[in-house]
Amino acid sequence: MRVVTMALNLPGPAACARLREWGAAIVKVEPPAGDPFAAFSPGWYSQLHAGSEVHRVDLKSAEGIERMHGWLARADVFITAQRPSALDRLGLRGTALHARHPRLCHALLTGHPEPDTEEPGHDLTYLAECGLLTPPAMPPTLFADMAGAERLVSAVLALVRARDREGRGSSLTVALSQAAAWLALPREHGLTHRGALLGGGYAGYNLYATKDGWIALAALEPHFAQRVAAALGMKELTREMLAAAFAREPSSHWASWSREHDLPLVPVPSS
């Protein structure tokens, strides 16, 4: 599969790196100034683009846009992360694009779905909209960007499958805000709120302080919970009893103990 991408920053390149792992040939077209992500995280940028063909092209010039159409003529998939209005000005969306490249599959990465595709945003705002932030703490990773990258991979595969079945290319839009909303579903359904079953309310699925750090215990299934209780000599699991037990030994002890008893327990790395 041949992929041409104009997607800058993180989600598009992350999706292309996944596709490349599965054998896709990637051609990345960047503006003359390059991809801003190369300055934000040069090491990760290099890793994400390893094995890809990267070109800096001025698509506002006639020569540049013809070079782009040359790559698209040989491509199966076109990935973009620009606003639809910018793609329209370049003739790289919708009817204009498919008239020239009828078998091309176009995956459009946007911040929001229709009719708000022109609205600006980034990972932080998408998470905020879905209730996935706890101010003043910043999120520990770029959840919406990485989930959006996986959604983009799925969209590409669905587009290629439809093209192979129907004989013509089509388009799909992947909105990062919808990827964030997907991640928020456990919270929306009451599973991860503070004090809920998976939000600290169940003793067997919780974080516990040890003698020198923290551990994460995920004994959610009854057989795991019973095994924890038996190994610790408890009739039932309570947060108070587990907290007292785990505080007696260092995290490394509990890591070995969990392997010995085949339990889902791991140390929490210190930040």
Tab-separated table of N, CA, C and O in Angstrom, residues 124 127-128 131-140 187 194:
chain	number	residue	atom	x	y	z
A	124	LEU	N	-5.287	19.020	24.391
A	124	LEU	CA	-5.727	19.537	25.684
A	124	LEU	C	-7.178	19.998	25.649
A	124	LEU	O	-7.946	19.727	26.586
A	127	LEU	N	-9.636	16.952	25.381
A	127	LEU	CA	-9.790	16.270	26.662
A	127	LEU	C	-10.644	17.098	27.617
A	127	LEU	O	-11.470	16.555	28.361
A	128	ALA	N	-10.450	18.418	27.586
A	128	ALA	CA	-11.235	19.291	28.465
A	128	ALA	C	-12.715	19.196	28.151
A	128	ALA	O	-13.561	19.118	29.057
A	131	GLY	N	-14.371	16.139	29.750
A	131	GLY	CA	-14.268	15.927	31.187
A	131	GLY	C	-13.121	15.041	31.600
A	131	GLY	O	-13.172	14.400	32.659
A	132	LEU	N	-12.057	14.996	30.798
A	132	LEU	CA	-10.935	14.111	31.089
A	132	LEU	C	-9.736	14.841	31.693
A	132	LEU	O	-8.620	14.315	31.684
A	133	LEU	N	-9.957	16.049	32.211
A	133	LEU	CA	-8.895	16.797	32.884
A	133	LEU	C	-9.266	17.013	34.342
A	133	LEU	O	-10.448	17.148	34.689
A	134	THR	N	-8.245	17.058	35.190
A	134	THR	CA	-8.425	17.384	36.601
A	134	THR	C	-7.482	18.534	36.939
A	134	THR	O	-6.347	18.307	37.375
A	135	PRO	N	-7.906	19.785	36.670
A	135	PRO	CA	-7.018	20.927	36.919
A	135	PRO	C	-6.560	20.964	38.382
A	135	PRO	O	-7.307	20.543	39.274
A	136	PRO	N	-5.335	21.458	38.651
A	136	PRO	CA	-4.426	22.057	37.668
A	136	PRO	C	-3.483	21.059	37.001
A	136	PRO	O	-2.586	21.463	36.270
A	137	ALA	N	-3.649	19.767	37.249
A	137	ALA	CA	-2.732	18.780	36.668
A	137	ALA	C	-2.915	18.685	35.160
A	137	ALA	O	-4.041	18.661	34.664
A	138	MET	N	-1.805	18.638	34.449
A	138	MET	CA	-1.833	18.407	33.011
A	138	MET	C	-1.914	16.900	32.754
A	138	MET	O	-1.457	16.091	33.558
A	139	PRO	N	-2.503	16.485	31.614
A	139	PRO	CA	-2.591	15.050	31.322
A	139	PRO	C	-1.206	14.439	31.167
A	139	PRO	O	-0.282	15.091	30.660
A	140	PRO	N	-1.020	13.182	31.592
A	140	PRO	CA	0.307	12.562	31.539
A	140	PRO	C	0.759	12.158	30.148
A	140	PRO	O	1.928	11.843	29.931
A	187	ARG	N	-15.984	6.791	31.758
A	187	ARG	CA	-16.381	7.816	32.736
A	187	ARG	C	-17.852	8.173	32.559
A	187	ARG	O	-18.601	8.281	33.531
A	194	ARG	N	-14.572	9.296	40.596
A	194	ARG	CA	-13.984	9.092	41.910
A	194	ARG	C	-14.951	8.302	42.805
A	194	ARG	O	-16.098	8.703	42.999
